[in-house]
């Protein structure tokens, strides 16, 4: 590598290291995405709300991961269905099933910036957005109307937010529970706009709220705002289960990429990019180097069979049939020890009985075989005919055991 190439290479490395350092140390911007999922700890997540409800209700808080249309097929379901999201888009079929479920004596509590149009039409409601013509931001002020829950001063959310309110409702059957107004330099609601209502249906009730931010981490962890949410949920505290909807969530996680985990974490993301950049640099500067050839090493072959053939041929050439017979008997005794698990120290009636039982041969055949082998061992010379007979008897005896197994 020339001196110029070295300078370019180290210059590129220095630039990459500087970029990685700057990106890793840069403070993360606050994520104001309206997630409303119980896993998110961002300002508009509902981790705190779900955690508080879980601690207070225990097993009476049930996460519902299927759409309400599927969940409400269960006729034994009773209690309060809690929806929190910036947009709740119930369709006609789902709303019809939900409406019938509420009419049986159950409760639906729905907090959303944009409520389902079929729901608003069914309950004869209309919504509009509040804003101030001479102010760039709309900061909500919230207050409950019940004299036992109403605070001296409204709750002020010091952040620009959409402020929907109910412009039309059925005053004969529906009850106003909360009001709001955009902040205009005065911490006092002078022109109340309805943002929280109670709508009875049959034996049950719909509670609708137009500011889902009151359930968010940001709202609950700001000053004493949690009291507003507690007082609001006090309307549904009837001791029955609360079904927390996790289906209608804008921040519902959907993994669409195999690199989702890598690219979703800034440290892993930049580590991944660093590896890619390093690989490109390696190809540019080291791609011309060649690897030495790798020698082929053949595996060691098993020569046992060839060795046995050689030794046996040597014994036959030298007419040492007695030695061959002794080795065959020795191998048969080894076969009994390893295969039949019988010690061969002594050959008595107990030994013959055990060998016969485990090999599947008769006691008479076993004694005849061992008598013949003893005769071979005691004589000084063995003929070829006797050697063949010995081999035949041992082979036949072992076949019975092999067939048995």
Tab-separated table of C-alpha atoms in Angstrom:
chain	number	residue	atom	x	y	z
A	1	UNK	CA	0.000	0.000	0.000
A	2	UNK	CA	1.438	3.356	-1.075
A	3	UNK	CA	1.790	6.345	1.266
A	4	UNK	CA	-1.086	8.130	-0.482
A	5	UNK	CA	-3.353	5.097	-0.034
A	6	UNK	CA	-2.430	4.945	3.644
A	7	UNK	CA	-3.322	8.628	4.101
A	8	UNK	CA	-6.670	8.144	2.337
A	9	UNK	CA	-7.431	5.003	4.350
A	10	UNK	CA	-6.714	6.561	7.745
A	11	UNK	CA	-8.525	9.745	6.734
A	12	UNK	CA	-11.660	7.741	5.918
A	13	UNK	CA	-11.389	5.817	9.198
A	14	UNK	CA	-11.101	9.093	11.113
A	15	UNK	CA	-14.180	10.503	9.363
A	16	UNK	CA	-16.228	7.373	10.099
A	17	UNK	CA	-15.155	7.397	13.752
A	18	UNK	CA	-16.114	11.078	14.047
A	19	UNK	CA	-19.534	10.483	12.479
A	20	UNK	CA	-20.212	7.526	14.771
A	21	UNK	CA	-19.194	9.546	17.835
A	22	UNK	CA	-21.338	12.534	16.897
A	23	UNK	CA	-24.369	10.366	16.170
A	24	UNK	CA	-23.976	8.318	19.362
A	25	UNK	CA	-23.603	11.369	21.624
A	26	UNK	CA	-26.372	13.430	20.053
A	27	UNK	CA	-29.354	13.725	22.436
A	28	UNK	CA	-32.436	11.870	21.258
A	29	UNK	CA	-35.361	14.106	20.266
A	30	UNK	CA	-38.539	13.613	22.281
A	31	UNK	CA	-40.904	11.300	20.442
A	32	UNK	CA	-44.416	12.791	20.542
A	33	UNK	CA	-45.976	10.096	18.396
A	34	UNK	CA	-49.510	9.274	19.714
A	35	UNK	CA	-48.776	5.624	20.406
A	36	UNK	CA	-51.085	4.919	23.386
A	37	UNK	CA	-49.668	1.395	23.780
A	38	UNK	CA	-48.939	0.039	27.242
A	39	UNK	CA	-45.366	-0.914	26.267
A	40	UNK	CA	-44.319	2.610	25.233
A	41	UNK	CA	-42.694	4.951	27.749
A	42	UNK	CA	-42.748	7.897	25.340
A	43	UNK	CA	-44.879	10.923	26.367
A	44	UNK	CA	-47.997	9.734	24.542
A	45	UNK	CA	-47.666	6.079	25.517
A	46	UNK	CA	-49.797	4.517	28.254
A	47	UNK	CA	-47.173	2.550	30.167
A	48	UNK	CA	-47.835	4.435	33.439
A	49	UNK	CA	-51.622	4.158	33.136
A	50	UNK	CA	-51.540	0.431	32.402
A	51	UNK	CA	-49.052	-0.184	35.225
A	52	UNK	CA	-51.204	1.710	37.764
A	53	UNK	CA	-54.351	-0.147	36.716
A	54	UNK	CA	-52.512	-3.474	36.856
A	55	UNK	CA	-51.347	-2.818	40.414
A	56	UNK	CA	-54.799	-1.747	41.574
A	57	UNK	CA	-56.989	-4.210	39.687
A	58	UNK	CA	-54.676	-7.213	39.457
A	59	UNK	CA	-56.331	-10.031	37.528
A	60	UNK	CA	-59.403	-7.843	36.951
A	61	UNK	CA	-57.418	-5.956	34.279
A	62	UNK	CA	-57.483	-8.044	31.101
A	63	UNK	CA	-55.573	-7.144	27.916
A	64	UNK	CA	-57.730	-7.709	24.815
A	65	UNK	CA	-55.520	-8.250	21.773
A	66	UNK	CA	-58.270	-9.192	19.307
A	67	UNK	CA	-60.730	-6.702	17.774
A	68	UNK	CA	-63.878	-6.062	19.855
A	69	UNK	CA	-65.928	-7.789	17.181
A	70	UNK	CA	-64.090	-11.047	17.980
A	71	UNK	CA	-63.889	-10.581	21.763
A	72	UNK	CA	-67.563	-9.745	22.249
A	73	UNK	CA	-68.612	-13.078	20.783
A	74	UNK	CA	-68.029	-14.396	24.296
A	75	UNK	CA	-71.442	-13.931	25.897
A	76	UNK	CA	-69.974	-14.445	29.389
A	77	UNK	CA	-67.885	-11.261	29.063
A	78	UNK	CA	-69.091	-8.523	31.418
A	79	UNK	CA	-67.534	-5.375	32.831
A	80	UNK	CA	-65.916	-2.287	31.280
A	81	UNK	CA	-64.239	-2.145	27.862
A	82	UNK	CA	-61.601	0.643	27.945
A	83	UNK	CA	-60.442	2.222	24.660
A	84	UNK	CA	-57.659	4.836	24.526
A	85	UNK	CA	-56.280	6.015	21.177
A	86	UNK	CA	-56.136	9.075	18.985
A	87	UNK	CA	-58.496	7.397	16.502
A	88	UNK	CA	-61.216	4.783	17.145
A	89	UNK	CA	-62.655	3.529	13.863
A	90	UNK	CA	-65.408	1.079	14.808
A	91	UNK	CA	-67.278	-0.190	11.756
A	92	UNK	CA	-71.032	-0.780	11.646
A	93	UNK	CA	-70.916	-4.527	12.416
A	94	UNK	CA	-68.513	-4.054	15.316
A	95	UNK	CA	-70.501	-1.143	16.715
A	96	UNK	CA	-73.743	-3.149	16.517
A	97	UNK	CA	-72.221	-5.961	18.595
A	98	UNK	CA	-70.717	-3.466	21.052
A	99	UNK	CA	-74.032	-1.593	21.361
A	100	UNK	CA	-75.873	-4.832	22.182
A	101	UNK	CA	-73.198	-5.738	24.752
A	102	UNK	CA	-73.575	-2.380	26.512
A	103	UNK	CA	-77.376	-2.647	26.500
A	104	UNK	CA	-77.061	-5.815	28.616
A	105	UNK	CA	-75.596	-3.782	31.499
A	106	UNK	CA	-71.948	-3.342	30.541
A	107	UNK	CA	-69.802	-0.248	30.069
A	108	UNK	CA	-67.682	1.123	27.233
A	109	UNK	CA	-65.230	3.904	28.100
A	110	UNK	CA	-63.745	5.410	24.938
A	111	UNK	CA	-61.212	8.256	24.938
A	112	UNK	CA	-60.196	9.406	21.461
A	113	UNK	CA	-59.407	12.523	19.502
A	114	UNK	CA	-61.427	11.185	16.584
A	115	UNK	CA	-64.358	8.986	17.524
A	116	UNK	CA	-65.962	6.543	15.136
A	117	UNK	CA	-68.528	8.218	12.870
A	118	UNK	CA	-71.019	5.315	13.231
A	119	UNK	CA	-70.774	5.659	17.032
A	120	UNK	CA	-71.388	9.411	16.926
A	121	UNK	CA	-74.340	8.939	14.581
A	122	UNK	CA	-75.849	6.208	16.758
A	123	UNK	CA	-75.614	8.343	19.901
A	124	UNK	CA	-76.698	11.482	17.988
A	125	UNK	CA	-73.478	13.342	18.690
A	126	UNK	CA	-71.437	15.860	16.717
A	127	UNK	CA	-67.883	17.039	17.335
A	128	UNK	CA	-65.869	20.117	16.447
A	129	UNK	CA	-62.343	21.337	17.182
A	130	UNK	CA	-61.734	24.276	19.516
A	131	UNK	CA	-59.079	26.861	18.692
A	132	UNK	CA	-58.250	30.489	19.259
A	133	UNK	CA	-57.963	32.666	16.158
A	134	UNK	CA	-55.272	34.958	17.532
A	135	UNK	CA	-53.115	32.279	19.222
A	136	UNK	CA	-50.691	29.916	17.462
A	137	UNK	CA	-51.008	27.056	19.957
A	138	UNK	CA	-54.010	25.393	21.582
A	139	UNK	CA	-53.331	24.338	25.165
A	140	UNK	CA	-56.303	22.513	26.742
A	141	UNK	CA	-57.753	23.330	30.152
A	142	UNK	CA	-59.758	20.424	31.582
A	143	UNK	CA	-62.282	20.250	34.395
A	144	UNK	CA	-64.941	17.847	35.706
A	145	UNK	CA	-68.363	19.352	36.437
A	146	UNK	CA	-69.336	17.207	39.431
A	147	UNK	CA	-69.136	19.475	42.482
A	148	UNK	CA	-67.380	16.752	44.492
A	149	UNK	CA	-64.728	16.264	41.798
A	150	UNK	CA	-64.367	19.786	40.494
A	151	UNK	CA	-61.113	21.560	41.405
A	152	UNK	CA	-60.776	25.283	42.106
A	153	UNK	CA	-58.623	25.673	39.013
A	154	UNK	CA	-58.802	23.605	35.825
A	155	UNK	CA	-55.999	21.265	34.785
A	156	UNK	CA	-53.782	23.053	32.270
A	157	UNK	CA	-51.910	20.968	29.669
A	158	UNK	CA	-49.033	23.165	28.552
A	159	UNK	CA	-48.646	21.710	25.088
A	160	UNK	CA	-50.229	22.390	21.728
A	161	UNK	CA	-52.914	19.724	21.177
A	162	UNK	CA	-56.023	19.169	19.120
A	163	UNK	CA	-59.076	20.030	21.239
A	164	UNK	CA	-62.207	18.235	20.015
A	165	UNK	CA	-65.483	18.818	21.853
A	166	UNK	CA	-69.097	17.698	21.557
A	167	UNK	CA	-71.027	20.438	19.803
A	168	UNK	CA	-74.328	18.509	19.742
A	169	UNK	CA	-75.727	15.875	22.145
A	170	UNK	CA	-79.025	14.508	23.421
A	171	UNK	CA	-79.530	16.570	26.560
A	172	UNK	CA	-82.602	14.546	27.590
A	173	UNK	CA	-80.691	11.288	28.122
A	174	UNK	CA	-76.984	12.156	28.030
A	175	UNK	CA	-75.094	13.765	30.908
A	176	UNK	CA	-72.204	16.214	30.751
A	177	UNK	CA	-69.365	15.069	33.016
A	178	UNK	CA	-66.451	17.253	31.907
A	179	UNK	CA	-65.659	20.451	30.033
A	180	UNK	CA	-62.634	22.067	28.440
A	181	UNK	CA	-61.481	25.337	26.928
A	182	UNK	CA	-58.320	26.560	25.165
A	183	UNK	CA	-55.938	28.423	27.453
A	184	UNK	CA	-56.012	32.200	26.859
A	185	UNK	CA	-53.701	33.636	29.535
A	186	UNK	CA	-56.338	32.992	32.206
A	187	UNK	CA	-56.465	29.782	34.236
A	188	UNK	CA	-60.244	29.760	34.321
A	189	UNK	CA	-62.906	28.189	32.112
A	190	UNK	CA	-65.340	30.909	31.087
A	191	UNK	CA	-66.814	29.357	27.943
A	192	UNK	CA	-67.015	25.620	28.710
A	193	UNK	CA	-66.915	23.139	25.845
A	194	UNK	CA	-68.175	19.608	26.503
A	195	UNK	CA	-65.434	16.989	26.257
A	196	UNK	CA	-66.700	14.193	28.541
A	197	UNK	CA	-70.218	12.730	28.503
A	198	UNK	CA	-72.223	9.804	29.809
A	199	UNK	CA	-74.624	8.170	27.341
A	200	UNK	CA	-76.908	5.442	28.790
A	201	UNK	CA	-77.861	2.576	26.451
A	202	UNK	CA	-80.293	0.013	27.814
A	203	UNK	CA	-78.924	-1.215	31.120
A	204	UNK	CA	-75.373	-0.062	30.323
A	205	UNK	CA	-73.440	3.104	29.607
A	206	UNK	CA	-71.111	4.690	27.058
A	207	UNK	CA	-68.543	7.116	28.489
A	208	UNK	CA	-66.940	9.232	25.768
A	209	UNK	CA	-63.967	11.563	26.190
A	210	UNK	CA	-62.353	13.661	23.450
A	211	UNK	CA	-58.892	14.069	25.024
A	212	UNK	CA	-57.048	10.683	25.136
A	213	UNK	CA	-53.904	12.531	26.293
A	214	UNK	CA	-55.277	12.406	29.853
A	215	UNK	CA	-54.301	8.711	29.911
A	216	UNK	CA	-50.781	9.313	28.553
A	217	UNK	CA	-47.482	9.154	30.427
A	218	UNK	CA	-46.973	12.890	29.851
A	219	UNK	CA	-50.265	13.893	31.472
A	220	UNK	CA	-50.094	11.495	34.417
A	221	UNK	CA	-46.521	12.473	35.334
A	222	UNK	CA	-47.149	16.229	35.101
A	223	UNK	CA	-47.780	17.896	38.467
A	224	UNK	CA	-51.021	16.561	40.012
A	225	UNK	CA	-52.814	15.750	36.765
A	226	UNK	CA	-53.228	12.117	37.763
A	227	UNK	CA	-56.090	13.210	40.064
A	228	UNK	CA	-58.116	14.251	37.018
A	229	UNK	CA	-57.710	10.785	35.454
A	230	UNK	CA	-58.492	9.039	38.754
A	231	UNK	CA	-61.670	11.088	39.259
A	232	UNK	CA	-62.720	10.457	35.673
A	233	UNK	CA	-62.270	6.673	35.990
A	234	UNK	CA	-64.202	6.789	39.259
A	235	UNK	CA	-67.379	6.745	37.177
A	236	UNK	CA	-66.714	3.125	36.138
A	237	UNK	CA	-65.496	1.734	39.464
A	238	UNK	CA	-68.151	-0.983	39.822
A	239	UNK	CA	-65.892	-3.853	40.959
A	240	UNK	CA	-66.106	-5.742	37.677
A	241	UNK	CA	-63.260	-6.580	35.256
A	242	UNK	CA	-61.771	-3.870	33.044
A	243	UNK	CA	-60.901	-4.981	29.497
A	244	UNK	CA	-57.961	-2.943	28.181
A	245	UNK	CA	-58.052	-2.706	24.382
A	246	UNK	CA	-54.681	-3.257	22.679
A	247	UNK	CA	-56.056	-3.621	19.146
A	248	UNK	CA	-56.971	-0.004	18.355
A	249	UNK	CA	-53.528	1.467	19.020
A	250	UNK	CA	-51.668	3.771	16.642
A	251	UNK	CA	-48.346	2.569	18.049
A	252	UNK	CA	-49.110	-1.118	17.742
A	253	UNK	CA	-45.783	-2.744	16.811
A	254	UNK	CA	-45.598	-4.355	13.392
A	255	UNK	CA	-42.266	-5.938	12.514
A	256	UNK	CA	-41.904	-5.686	8.740
A	257	UNK	CA	-38.124	-5.954	8.371
A	258	UNK	CA	-35.593	-8.623	9.364
A	259	UNK	CA	-33.290	-5.733	10.382
A	260	UNK	CA	-35.971	-4.161	12.584
A	261	UNK	CA	-34.123	-4.725	15.866
A	262	UNK	CA	-30.814	-3.482	14.451
A	263	UNK	CA	-32.204	-0.369	12.813
A	264	UNK	CA	-34.552	0.488	15.679
A	265	UNK	CA	-31.676	0.951	18.141
A	266	UNK	CA	-29.267	3.766	17.323
A	267	UNK	CA	-26.226	2.002	18.807
A	268	UNK	CA	-26.865	-1.254	16.950
A	269	UNK	CA	-27.728	0.707	13.818
A	270	UNK	CA	-24.420	2.555	13.767
A	271	UNK	CA	-22.514	-0.602	14.643
A	272	UNK	CA	-24.179	-2.243	11.627
A	273	UNK	CA	-23.271	0.698	9.395
A	274	UNK	CA	-19.685	0.612	10.682
A	275	UNK	CA	-19.394	-3.071	9.764
A	276	UNK	CA	-20.734	-2.360	6.276
A	277	UNK	CA	-18.325	0.547	5.760
A	278	UNK	CA	-15.438	-1.574	7.053
A	279	UNK	CA	-16.362	-4.361	4.645
A	280	UNK	CA	-16.377	-1.937	1.719
A	281	UNK	CA	-12.971	-0.550	2.706
A	282	UNK	CA	-11.593	-4.066	3.058
A	283	UNK	CA	-12.760	-4.967	-0.447
A	284	UNK	CA	-11.244	-1.780	-1.882
A	285	UNK	CA	-7.817	-2.145	-0.291
A	286	UNK	CA	-7.416	-5.872	0.274
A	287	UNK	CA	-9.507	-7.383	-2.494
A	288	UNK	CA	-6.471	-8.139	-4.701
A	289	UNK	CA	-4.718	-10.315	-2.144
A	290	UNK	CA	-4.883	-14.024	-2.896
A	291	UNK	CA	-5.233	-16.786	-0.387
A	292	UNK	CA	-2.774	-19.667	-0.449
A	293	UNK	CA	-4.151	-22.953	-1.671
A	294	UNK	CA	-5.345	-25.252	1.067
A	295	UNK	CA	-3.883	-28.761	0.750
A	296	UNK	CA	-6.304	-31.651	0.630
A	297	UNK	CA	-5.758	-34.013	3.554
A	298	UNK	CA	-7.311	-37.407	2.997
A	299	UNK	CA	-8.863	-38.979	6.069
A	300	UNK	CA	-7.161	-42.000	7.648
A	301	UNK	CA	-8.666	-45.198	6.239
A	302	UNK	CA	-9.551	-48.259	8.288
A	303	UNK	CA	-7.107	-51.065	7.400
A	304	UNK	CA	-8.363	-53.593	9.931
A	305	UNK	CA	-9.959	-55.854	7.340
A	306	UNK	CA	-6.860	-55.860	5.107
A	307	UNK	CA	-4.645	-56.530	8.130
A	308	UNK	CA	-6.809	-59.453	9.168
A	309	UNK	CA	-6.680	-60.896	5.667
A	310	UNK	CA	-2.886	-60.614	5.615
A	311	UNK	CA	-2.378	-62.316	8.990
A	312	UNK	CA	-4.851	-65.120	8.213
A	313	UNK	CA	-3.189	-65.722	4.846
A	314	UNK	CA	0.197	-65.972	6.564
A	315	UNK	CA	-1.117	-68.597	9.014
A	316	UNK	CA	-2.679	-70.621	6.195
A	317	UNK	CA	0.478	-70.487	4.091
A	318	UNK	CA	2.493	-71.828	7.025
A	319	UNK	CA	-0.075	-74.549	7.778
A	320	UNK	CA	-0.643	-73.186	11.321
A	321	UNK	CA	-4.261	-74.283	11.570
A	322	UNK	CA	-3.915	-74.855	15.322
A	323	UNK	CA	-3.078	-71.159	15.866
A	324	UNK	CA	-6.008	-70.082	13.717
A	325	UNK	CA	-8.362	-72.319	15.712
A	326	UNK	CA	-7.099	-70.914	19.051
A	327	UNK	CA	-7.574	-67.331	17.861
A	328	UNK	CA	-11.073	-68.128	16.625
A	329	UNK	CA	-11.934	-69.610	20.043
A	330	UNK	CA	-10.429	-66.557	21.760
A	331	UNK	CA	-12.559	-64.252	19.611
A	332	UNK	CA	-15.680	-66.298	20.419
A	333	UNK	CA	-14.988	-65.944	24.164
A	334	UNK	CA	-14.575	-62.178	23.639
A	335	UNK	CA	-17.887	-62.200	21.801
A	336	UNK	CA	-19.568	-63.848	24.841
A	337	UNK	CA	-18.065	-61.280	27.225
A	338	UNK	CA	-19.020	-58.199	25.187
A	339	UNK	CA	-22.276	-59.282	23.572
A	340	UNK	CA	-23.798	-61.581	26.192
A	341	UNK	CA	-22.241	-59.810	29.197
A	342	UNK	CA	-21.104	-63.126	30.720
A	343	UNK	CA	-17.648	-63.558	32.323
A	344	UNK	CA	-15.585	-66.439	30.856
A	345	UNK	CA	-13.263	-67.104	33.789
A	346	UNK	CA	-14.839	-70.493	34.524
A	347	UNK	CA	-16.770	-72.809	32.216
A	348	UNK	CA	-19.112	-74.865	34.387
A	349	UNK	CA	-22.782	-75.849	34.201
A	350	UNK	CA	-23.878	-72.432	35.474
A	351	UNK	CA	-21.824	-70.790	32.729
A	352	UNK	CA	-23.332	-73.071	30.035
A	353	UNK	CA	-26.862	-72.354	31.287
A	354	UNK	CA	-26.341	-68.604	31.189
A	355	UNK	CA	-24.807	-68.677	27.700
A	356	UNK	CA	-27.603	-70.878	26.374
A	357	UNK	CA	-30.302	-68.655	27.884
A	358	UNK	CA	-28.911	-65.386	26.582
A	359	UNK	CA	-27.940	-66.646	23.143
A	360	UNK	CA	-31.214	-68.457	22.424
A	361	UNK	CA	-29.510	-71.838	21.892
A	362	UNK	CA	-30.255	-75.034	23.700
A	363	UNK	CA	-28.151	-76.166	26.653
A	364	UNK	CA	-27.176	-79.345	24.773
A	365	UNK	CA	-25.895	-77.394	21.722
A	366	UNK	CA	-23.988	-75.074	24.039
A	367	UNK	CA	-22.250	-77.922	25.864
A	368	UNK	CA	-21.427	-79.687	22.573
A	369	UNK	CA	-19.848	-76.526	21.162
A	370	UNK	CA	-17.707	-75.862	24.238
A	371	UNK	CA	-16.722	-79.549	24.456
A	372	UNK	CA	-15.585	-79.397	20.831
A	373	UNK	CA	-13.635	-76.186	21.472
A	374	UNK	CA	-11.974	-77.728	24.540
A	375	UNK	CA	-10.908	-80.720	22.428
A	376	UNK	CA	-9.388	-78.363	19.832
A	377	UNK	CA	-7.496	-76.425	22.495
A	378	UNK	CA	-6.030	-79.544	24.127
A	379	UNK	CA	-4.768	-81.260	20.979
A	380	UNK	CA	-1.419	-80.344	19.516
A	381	UNK	CA	-2.469	-80.244	15.876
A	382	UNK	CA	-5.721	-79.344	14.148
A	383	UNK	CA	-6.622	-80.461	10.672
A	384	UNK	CA	-8.227	-78.227	8.039
A	385	UNK	CA	-11.429	-80.260	8.312
A	386	UNK	CA	-11.594	-79.633	12.092
A	387	UNK	CA	-10.881	-75.922	11.546
A	388	UNK	CA	-13.743	-75.658	9.056
A	389	UNK	CA	-16.020	-77.594	11.431
A	390	UNK	CA	-15.115	-75.217	14.282
A	391	UNK	CA	-15.867	-72.203	12.133
A	392	UNK	CA	-19.182	-73.712	11.017
A	393	UNK	CA	-20.302	-74.494	14.593
A	394	UNK	CA	-19.387	-71.030	15.940
A	395	UNK	CA	-21.049	-69.277	13.015
A	396	UNK	CA	-24.239	-71.333	13.421
A	397	UNK	CA	-24.286	-70.666	17.154
A	398	UNK	CA	-23.889	-66.920	16.686
A	399	UNK	CA	-26.601	-66.786	14.003
A	400	UNK	CA	-29.197	-67.807	16.573
A	401	UNK	CA	-28.270	-64.835	18.742
A	402	UNK	CA	-28.184	-62.423	15.776
A	403	UNK	CA	-31.589	-63.593	14.635
A	404	UNK	CA	-32.949	-63.183	18.158
A	405	UNK	CA	-31.788	-59.562	18.382
